[in-house]
Coordinates of C-alpha atoms in Angstrom, one line a residue:
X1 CA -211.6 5.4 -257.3
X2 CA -210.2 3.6 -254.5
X3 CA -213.6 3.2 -253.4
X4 CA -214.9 1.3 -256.2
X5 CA -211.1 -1.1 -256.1
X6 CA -212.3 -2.0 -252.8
X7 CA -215.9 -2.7 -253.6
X8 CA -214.6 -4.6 -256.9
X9 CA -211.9 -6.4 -254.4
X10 CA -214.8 -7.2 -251.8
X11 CA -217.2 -8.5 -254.8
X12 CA -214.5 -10.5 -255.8
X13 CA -214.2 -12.0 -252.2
X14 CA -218.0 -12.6 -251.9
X15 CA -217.7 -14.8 -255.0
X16 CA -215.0 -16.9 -254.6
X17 CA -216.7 -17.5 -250.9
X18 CA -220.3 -18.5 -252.9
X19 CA -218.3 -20.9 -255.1
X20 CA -216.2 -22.6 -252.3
X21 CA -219.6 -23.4 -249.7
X22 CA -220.7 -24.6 -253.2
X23 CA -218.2 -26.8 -254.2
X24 CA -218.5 -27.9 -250.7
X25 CA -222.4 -28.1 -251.3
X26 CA -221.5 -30.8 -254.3
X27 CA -219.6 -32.5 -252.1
X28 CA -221.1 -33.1 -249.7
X29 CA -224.3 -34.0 -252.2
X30 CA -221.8 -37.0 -253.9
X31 CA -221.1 -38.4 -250.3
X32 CA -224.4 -38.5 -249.5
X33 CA -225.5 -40.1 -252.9
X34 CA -222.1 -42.6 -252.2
X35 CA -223.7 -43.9 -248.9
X36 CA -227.0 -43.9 -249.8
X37 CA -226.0 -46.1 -252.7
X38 CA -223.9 -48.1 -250.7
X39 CA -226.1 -48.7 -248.1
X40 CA -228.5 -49.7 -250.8
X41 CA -226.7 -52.5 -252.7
X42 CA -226.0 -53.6 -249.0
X43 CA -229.1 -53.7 -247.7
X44 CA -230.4 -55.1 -251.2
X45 CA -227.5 -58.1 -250.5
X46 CA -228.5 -58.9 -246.7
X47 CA -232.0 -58.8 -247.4
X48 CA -231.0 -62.0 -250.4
X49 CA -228.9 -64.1 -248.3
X50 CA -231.2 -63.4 -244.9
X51 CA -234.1 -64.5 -247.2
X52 CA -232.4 -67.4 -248.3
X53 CA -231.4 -68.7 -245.3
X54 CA -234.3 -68.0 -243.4
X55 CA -236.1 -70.5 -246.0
X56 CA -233.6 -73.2 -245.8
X57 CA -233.8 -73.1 -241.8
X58 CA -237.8 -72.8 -242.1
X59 CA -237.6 -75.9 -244.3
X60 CA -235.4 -77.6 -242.1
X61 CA -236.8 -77.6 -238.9
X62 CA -240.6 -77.7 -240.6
X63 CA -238.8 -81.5 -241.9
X64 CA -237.2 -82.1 -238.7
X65 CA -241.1 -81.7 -236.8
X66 CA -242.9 -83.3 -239.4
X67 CA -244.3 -86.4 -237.9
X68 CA -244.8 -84.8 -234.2
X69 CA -245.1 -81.2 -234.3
X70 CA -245.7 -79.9 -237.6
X71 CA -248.0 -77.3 -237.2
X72 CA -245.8 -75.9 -233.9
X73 CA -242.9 -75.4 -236.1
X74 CA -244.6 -73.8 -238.8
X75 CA -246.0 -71.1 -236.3
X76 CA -242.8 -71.1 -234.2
X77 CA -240.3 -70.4 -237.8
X78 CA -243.4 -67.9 -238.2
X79 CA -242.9 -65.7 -235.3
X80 CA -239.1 -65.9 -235.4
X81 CA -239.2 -64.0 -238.5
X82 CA -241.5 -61.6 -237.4
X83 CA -239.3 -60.8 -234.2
X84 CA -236.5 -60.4 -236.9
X85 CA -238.3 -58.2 -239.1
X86 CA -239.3 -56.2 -236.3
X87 CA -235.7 -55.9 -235.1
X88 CA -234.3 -54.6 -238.3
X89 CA -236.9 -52.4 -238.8
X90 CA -236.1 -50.4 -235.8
X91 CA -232.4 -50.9 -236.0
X92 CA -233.3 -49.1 -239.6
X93 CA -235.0 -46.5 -238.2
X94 CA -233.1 -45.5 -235.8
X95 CA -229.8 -45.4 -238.3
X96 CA -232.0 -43.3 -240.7
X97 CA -232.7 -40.8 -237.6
X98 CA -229.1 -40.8 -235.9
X99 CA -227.3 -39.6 -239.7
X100 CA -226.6 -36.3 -240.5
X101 CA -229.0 -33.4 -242.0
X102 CA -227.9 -33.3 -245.6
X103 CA -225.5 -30.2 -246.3
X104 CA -224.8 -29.2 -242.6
X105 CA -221.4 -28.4 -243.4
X106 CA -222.2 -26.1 -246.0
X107 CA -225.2 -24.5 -244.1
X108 CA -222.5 -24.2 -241.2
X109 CA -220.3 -22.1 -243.4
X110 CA -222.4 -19.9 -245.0
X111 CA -223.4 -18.9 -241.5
X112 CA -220.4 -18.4 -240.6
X113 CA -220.1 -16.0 -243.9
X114 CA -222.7 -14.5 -242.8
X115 CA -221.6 -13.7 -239.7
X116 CA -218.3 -12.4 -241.0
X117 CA -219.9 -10.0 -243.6
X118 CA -222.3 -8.7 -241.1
X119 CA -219.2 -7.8 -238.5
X120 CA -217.0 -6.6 -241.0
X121 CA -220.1 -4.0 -242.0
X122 CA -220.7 -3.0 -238.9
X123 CA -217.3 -2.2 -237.9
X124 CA -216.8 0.0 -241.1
X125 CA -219.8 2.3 -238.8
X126 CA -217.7 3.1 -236.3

């Protein structure tokens, strides 16, 4: 009887372990969705007022070259927002690469479960 109290007990444990790392899971799953989200709506509101501005500065020194060098500045406002593009782009990238895998923390503790489970088994053995 005592046998099947401490399996019962140890089933019990197992459980509530699953359904902490899964809370965790869902956690971690909402902060991911947050910042995605976030980052987003910010991106989405930089990418406005860049485009914005870059037109009213395009406009502005296309005006200020008009008589003399209007073609120069046309190519020159041209290749400045290439180069910017080109910046952001790998400034994106590289964000995108340096975050975190998605439920490390979770994947972290269930190892660590594991782990756990596995020694206690084995010491029961000896």
């Amino acid at each position: 009887m005592a046998l099947l109290e401490s399996a019962g007990r140890m089933g019990a444990t197992l459980v509530a372990m699953l359904h902490t790392r899964l809370e965790l899971a869902v956690v971690e799953i909402e902060e991911e969705s947050q910042r995605f989200l976030r980052y987003l709506i910010l991106s989405l509101l930089a990418l406005f007022l860049f485009g914005i501005a870059s037109v009213l500065v395009a406009l502005f020194v296309i005006v200020l070259f008009w008589d003399s060098y209007r073609l120069a500045a046309v190519a020159g406002m041209a290749l400045v927002f290439i180069a910017a593009g080109a910046i952001l782009a790998v400034k994106v990238r590289a964000e995108m690469r340096a975050k975190p895998p998605l439920l490390a923390d979770t994947i972290g503790e269930l190892r660590q479960d594991i782990a756990c489970i596995r020694g206690l088994g084995g010491n029961h053995d000896t």
